[in-house]
Amino acid sequence: MKKIIILLTITLFFSCNSSAQKRESNTQNVFPVSKTEAEWKKELSSEAYYVLRQEGTERPFSSELNNEKREGTFHCAACETPLFKSEHKFDSGTGWPSFDREIEGNVAYGSDTKLGYSRDEEHCATCGGHLGHVFNDGPRKTTGKRHCINGVALKFVPTK
């Protein structure tokens, strides 16, 4: 009986640690803008560092960018890569800035299973900073996508 329990425990340990359960990570990739964690900590606010470098999430409805309505472009707060255009922003009611599409080539994707199921995670393609997630419940009249982005990961640059 002891051997069966030990065998089941070992099997359970390895099955919970299988490659299917592991999260794909862009942190091992080399990005055009690459800095040490100390450099990122020095340059970013504590909130921006938490979201962009530690893949955190800001509180919903906490970003001023959620209500930003001017024409312009939303850039990565870490490296200033243009990521989203204001014309593609919409009010999703979720509490985070939402867009129906990204600026093609400037956003990289990965898989996030931190909540126990797989979600499509978004990163800046230039510096690897975590932006948020993309879902298939956006406006049907356009792309059907909802890029749900942490406002602290963005910097708004108005059109002049």
PDB file of C-alpha atoms in Angstrom:
ATOM      1  CA  MET A   1       0.000   0.000   0.000  1.00  0.00           C
ATOM      2  CA  LYS A   2       2.904   2.369   0.797  1.00  0.00           C
ATOM      3  CA  LYS A   3       4.397   1.776  -2.649  1.00  0.00           C
ATOM      4  CA  ILE A   4       1.096   2.617  -4.353  1.00  0.00           C
ATOM      5  CA  ILE A   5       0.783   5.877  -2.417  1.00  0.00           C
ATOM      6  CA  ILE A   6       4.376   6.822  -3.222  1.00  0.00           C
ATOM      7  CA  LEU A   7       3.854   5.962  -6.889  1.00  0.00           C
ATOM      8  CA  LEU A   8       0.639   8.039  -7.064  1.00  0.00           C
ATOM      9  CA  THR A   9       2.346  10.980  -5.334  1.00  0.00           C
ATOM     10  CA  ILE A  10       5.263  10.917  -7.791  1.00  0.00           C
ATOM     11  CA  THR A  11       2.884  10.604 -10.749  1.00  0.00           C
ATOM     12  CA  LEU A  12       0.816  13.545  -9.495  1.00  0.00           C
ATOM     13  CA  PHE A  13       3.943  15.660  -8.991  1.00  0.00           C
ATOM     14  CA  PHE A  14       5.165  15.093 -12.543  1.00  0.00           C
ATOM     15  CA  SER A  15       1.735  15.486 -14.138  1.00  0.00           C
ATOM     16  CA  CYS A  16       1.244  18.891 -12.455  1.00  0.00           C
ATOM     17  CA  ASN A  17       4.636  19.940 -13.705  1.00  0.00           C
ATOM     18  CA  SER A  18       4.227  18.782 -17.297  1.00  0.00           C
ATOM     19  CA  SER A  19       5.104  20.948 -20.272  1.00  0.00           C
ATOM     20  CA  ALA A  20       1.395  21.326 -21.067  1.00  0.00           C
ATOM     21  CA  GLN A  21       0.946  23.174 -17.772  1.00  0.00           C
ATOM     22  CA  LYS A  22       3.938  25.469 -18.175  1.00  0.00           C
ATOM     23  CA  ARG A  23       3.482  28.990 -19.397  1.00  0.00           C
ATOM     24  CA  GLU A  24       5.211  30.116 -22.546  1.00  0.00           C
ATOM     25  CA  SER A  25       7.379  33.056 -21.684  1.00  0.00           C
ATOM     26  CA  ASN A  26       8.793  35.835 -23.797  1.00  0.00           C
ATOM     27  CA  THR A  27      11.259  36.699 -21.025  1.00  0.00           C
ATOM     28  CA  GLN A  28      13.749  34.224 -22.500  1.00  0.00           C
ATOM     29  CA  ASN A  29      13.577  35.898 -25.913  1.00  0.00           C
ATOM     30  CA  VAL A  30      16.029  38.565 -26.931  1.00  0.00           C
ATOM     31  CA  PHE A  31      14.314  41.866 -27.700  1.00  0.00           C
ATOM     32  CA  PRO A  32      15.746  44.873 -29.582  1.00  0.00           C
ATOM     33  CA  VAL A  33      15.575  46.875 -26.324  1.00  0.00           C
ATOM     34  CA  SER A  34      17.080  44.838 -23.513  1.00  0.00           C
ATOM     35  CA  LYS A  35      18.000  46.131 -20.053  1.00  0.00           C
ATOM     36  CA  THR A  36      18.863  44.638 -16.691  1.00  0.00           C
ATOM     37  CA  GLU A  37      16.151  44.427 -14.052  1.00  0.00           C
ATOM     38  CA  ALA A  38      18.042  47.115 -12.090  1.00  0.00           C
ATOM     39  CA  GLU A  39      17.899  49.447 -15.102  1.00  0.00           C
ATOM     40  CA  TRP A  40      14.155  48.818 -15.583  1.00  0.00           C
ATOM     41  CA  LYS A  41      13.515  49.446 -11.854  1.00  0.00           C
ATOM     42  CA  LYS A  42      15.394  52.744 -12.056  1.00  0.00           C
ATOM     43  CA  GLU A  43      13.505  53.934 -15.165  1.00  0.00           C
ATOM     44  CA  LEU A  44       9.940  52.780 -14.385  1.00  0.00           C
ATOM     45  CA  SER A  45       7.550  53.658 -11.587  1.00  0.00           C
ATOM     46  CA  SER A  46       6.917  50.817  -9.127  1.00  0.00           C
ATOM     47  CA  GLU A  47       3.469  50.232 -10.675  1.00  0.00           C
ATOM     48  CA  ALA A  48       4.838  50.210 -14.239  1.00  0.00           C
ATOM     49  CA  TYR A  49       7.650  47.864 -13.206  1.00  0.00           C
ATOM     50  CA  TYR A  50       5.145  45.497 -11.567  1.00  0.00           C
ATOM     51  CA  VAL A  51       3.010  45.320 -14.728  1.00  0.00           C
ATOM     52  CA  LEU A  52       5.605  45.554 -17.492  1.00  0.00           C
ATOM     53  CA  ARG A  53       8.427  43.488 -15.998  1.00  0.00           C
ATOM     54  CA  GLN A  54       6.662  41.202 -13.475  1.00  0.00           C
ATOM     55  CA  GLU A  55       3.517  40.606 -15.572  1.00  0.00           C
ATOM     56  CA  GLY A  56       1.214  42.096 -12.967  1.00  0.00           C
ATOM     57  CA  THR A  57      -2.205  43.671 -13.442  1.00  0.00           C
ATOM     58  CA  GLU A  58      -3.287  47.122 -12.331  1.00  0.00           C
ATOM     59  CA  ARG A  59      -6.601  47.599 -10.520  1.00  0.00           C
ATOM     60  CA  PRO A  60      -9.550  48.071 -12.910  1.00  0.00           C
ATOM     61  CA  PHE A  61     -10.712  51.675 -13.455  1.00  0.00           C
ATOM     62  CA  SER A  62      -7.438  52.996 -11.966  1.00  0.00           C
ATOM     63  CA  SER A  63      -5.903  54.319 -15.205  1.00  0.00           C
ATOM     64  CA  GLU A  64      -6.625  57.788 -16.563  1.00  0.00           C
ATOM     65  CA  LEU A  65      -6.074  56.322 -20.031  1.00  0.00           C
ATOM     66  CA  ASN A  66      -9.266  54.308 -19.657  1.00  0.00           C
ATOM     67  CA  ASN A  67     -11.179  57.535 -20.393  1.00  0.00           C
ATOM     68  CA  GLU A  68      -8.725  59.007 -22.928  1.00  0.00           C
ATOM     69  CA  LYS A  69     -10.744  60.179 -25.961  1.00  0.00           C
ATOM     70  CA  ARG A  70      -8.300  62.407 -27.869  1.00  0.00           C
ATOM     71  CA  GLU A  71      -6.745  61.420 -31.198  1.00  0.00           C
ATOM     72  CA  GLY A  72      -3.296  59.970 -30.885  1.00  0.00           C
ATOM     73  CA  THR A  73      -1.240  56.859 -30.330  1.00  0.00           C
ATOM     74  CA  PHE A  74      -0.678  54.694 -27.266  1.00  0.00           C
ATOM     75  CA  HIS A  75       3.006  53.818 -26.863  1.00  0.00           C
ATOM     76  CA  CYS A  76       4.827  51.336 -24.630  1.00  0.00           C
ATOM     77  CA  ALA A  77       5.604  53.105 -21.345  1.00  0.00           C
ATOM     78  CA  ALA A  78       8.976  51.335 -21.167  1.00  0.00           C
ATOM     79  CA  CYS A  79      10.447  51.863 -24.655  1.00  0.00           C
ATOM     80  CA  GLU A  80       7.962  54.193 -26.421  1.00  0.00           C
ATOM     81  CA  THR A  81       7.129  51.788 -29.256  1.00  0.00           C
ATOM     82  CA  PRO A  82       3.741  52.770 -30.790  1.00  0.00           C
ATOM     83  CA  LEU A  83       1.300  49.954 -29.947  1.00  0.00           C
ATOM     84  CA  PHE A  84      -2.321  51.095 -30.437  1.00  0.00           C
ATOM     85  CA  LYS A  85      -4.098  53.924 -32.262  1.00  0.00           C
ATOM     86  CA  SER A  86      -6.869  55.926 -30.589  1.00  0.00           C
ATOM     87  CA  GLU A  87      -9.222  55.224 -33.513  1.00  0.00           C
ATOM     88  CA  HIS A  88      -9.197  51.534 -32.478  1.00  0.00           C
ATOM     89  CA  LYS A  89      -9.941  52.214 -28.795  1.00  0.00           C
ATOM     90  CA  PHE A  90     -13.382  51.414 -27.393  1.00  0.00           C
ATOM     91  CA  ASP A  91     -15.097  51.326 -24.003  1.00  0.00           C
ATOM     92  CA  SER A  92     -15.317  47.661 -23.046  1.00  0.00           C
ATOM     93  CA  GLY A  93     -16.679  48.411 -19.565  1.00  0.00           C
ATOM     94  CA  THR A  94     -13.955  46.215 -18.054  1.00  0.00           C
ATOM     95  CA  GLY A  95     -11.967  49.018 -16.403  1.00  0.00           C
ATOM     96  CA  TRP A  96      -8.897  48.776 -18.639  1.00  0.00           C
ATOM     97  CA  PRO A  97      -8.111  50.578 -21.904  1.00  0.00           C
ATOM     98  CA  SER A  98      -9.351  48.321 -24.704  1.00  0.00           C
ATOM     99  CA  PHE A  99      -8.577  48.244 -28.412  1.00  0.00           C
ATOM    100  CA  ASP A 100      -9.930  46.139 -31.282  1.00  0.00           C
ATOM    101  CA  ARG A 101      -6.509  45.858 -32.956  1.00  0.00           C
ATOM    102  CA  GLU A 102      -2.818  46.544 -32.400  1.00  0.00           C
ATOM    103  CA  ILE A 103      -0.308  48.292 -34.615  1.00  0.00           C
ATOM    104  CA  GLU A 104       0.826  45.276 -36.587  1.00  0.00           C
ATOM    105  CA  GLY A 105       4.306  44.001 -35.793  1.00  0.00           C
ATOM    106  CA  ASN A 106       4.666  45.980 -32.561  1.00  0.00           C
ATOM    107  CA  VAL A 107       2.920  43.512 -30.238  1.00  0.00           C
ATOM    108  CA  ALA A 108       4.162  39.997 -29.475  1.00  0.00           C
ATOM    109  CA  TYR A 109       1.979  37.188 -28.140  1.00  0.00           C
ATOM    110  CA  GLY A 110       2.431  34.353 -25.683  1.00  0.00           C
ATOM    111  CA  SER A 111       0.335  32.069 -23.531  1.00  0.00           C
ATOM    112  CA  ASP A 112      -0.557  32.701 -19.884  1.00  0.00           C
ATOM    113  CA  THR A 113      -1.932  29.915 -17.663  1.00  0.00           C
ATOM    114  CA  LYS A 114      -1.559  31.653 -14.260  1.00  0.00           C
ATOM    115  CA  LEU A 115      -5.321  31.483 -13.636  1.00  0.00           C
ATOM    116  CA  GLY A 116      -5.559  27.772 -14.429  1.00  0.00           C
ATOM    117  CA  TYR A 117      -6.633  28.197 -18.050  1.00  0.00           C
ATOM    118  CA  SER A 118      -4.867  29.508 -21.131  1.00  0.00           C
ATOM    119  CA  ARG A 119      -5.116  33.172 -22.126  1.00  0.00           C
ATOM    120  CA  ASP A 120      -3.400  35.012 -24.978  1.00  0.00           C
ATOM    121  CA  GLU A 121      -0.911  37.363 -23.381  1.00  0.00           C
ATOM    122  CA  GLU A 122       0.428  40.500 -25.081  1.00  0.00           C
ATOM    123  CA  HIS A 123       3.936  41.917 -24.834  1.00  0.00           C
ATOM    124  CA  CYS A 124       5.704  44.821 -26.462  1.00  0.00           C
ATOM    125  CA  ALA A 125       7.634  43.334 -29.388  1.00  0.00           C
ATOM    126  CA  THR A 126      10.488  45.800 -28.829  1.00  0.00           C
ATOM    127  CA  CYS A 127      11.230  45.440 -25.092  1.00  0.00           C
ATOM    128  CA  GLY A 128       9.139  42.427 -24.019  1.00  0.00           C
ATOM    129  CA  GLY A 129       7.109  44.449 -21.513  1.00  0.00           C
ATOM    130  CA  HIS A 130       3.833  42.808 -20.423  1.00  0.00           C
ATOM    131  CA  LEU A 131       0.841  44.772 -21.719  1.00  0.00           C
ATOM    132  CA  GLY A 132      -2.241  42.663 -20.959  1.00  0.00           C
ATOM    133  CA  HIS A 133      -4.321  40.034 -22.750  1.00  0.00           C
ATOM    134  CA  VAL A 134      -6.395  39.704 -25.910  1.00  0.00           C
ATOM    135  CA  PHE A 135      -9.851  38.107 -25.937  1.00  0.00           C
ATOM    136  CA  ASN A 136     -12.378  37.180 -28.632  1.00  0.00           C
ATOM    137  CA  ASP A 137     -15.239  39.240 -27.172  1.00  0.00           C
ATOM    138  CA  GLY A 138     -14.549  42.596 -28.826  1.00  0.00           C
ATOM    139  CA  PRO A 139     -16.695  44.568 -31.264  1.00  0.00           C
ATOM    140  CA  ARG A 140     -18.157  42.242 -33.913  1.00  0.00           C
ATOM    141  CA  LYS A 141     -18.384  45.110 -36.413  1.00  0.00           C
ATOM    142  CA  THR A 142     -14.595  45.259 -36.591  1.00  0.00           C
ATOM    143  CA  THR A 143     -12.133  42.530 -35.568  1.00  0.00           C
ATOM    144  CA  GLY A 144     -14.048  40.822 -32.755  1.00  0.00           C
ATOM    145  CA  LYS A 145     -10.936  41.221 -30.585  1.00  0.00           C
ATOM    146  CA  ARG A 146     -10.595  42.986 -27.238  1.00  0.00           C
ATOM    147  CA  HIS A 147      -7.017  43.897 -26.416  1.00  0.00           C
ATOM    148  CA  CYS A 148      -7.392  44.504 -22.674  1.00  0.00           C
ATOM    149  CA  ILE A 149      -4.315  46.573 -21.770  1.00  0.00           C
ATOM    150  CA  ASN A 150      -2.959  47.862 -18.469  1.00  0.00           C
ATOM    151  CA  GLY A 151      -2.973  51.658 -18.655  1.00  0.00           C
ATOM    152  CA  VAL A 152       0.272  51.889 -16.676  1.00  0.00           C
ATOM    153  CA  ALA A 153       1.967  49.957 -19.512  1.00  0.00           C
ATOM    154  CA  LEU A 154       1.008  52.712 -21.956  1.00  0.00           C
ATOM    155  CA  LYS A 155       1.982  56.301 -22.658  1.00  0.00           C
ATOM    156  CA  PHE A 156      -0.494  58.373 -24.684  1.00  0.00           C
ATOM    157  CA  VAL A 157       0.952  60.653 -27.370  1.00  0.00           C
ATOM    158  CA  PRO A 158      -1.722  63.008 -28.759  1.00  0.00           C
ATOM    159  CA  THR A 159      -1.807  63.891 -32.461  1.00  0.00           C
ATOM    160  CA  LYS A 160      -0.440  67.400 -32.988  1.00  0.00           C
TER     161      LYS A 160
END
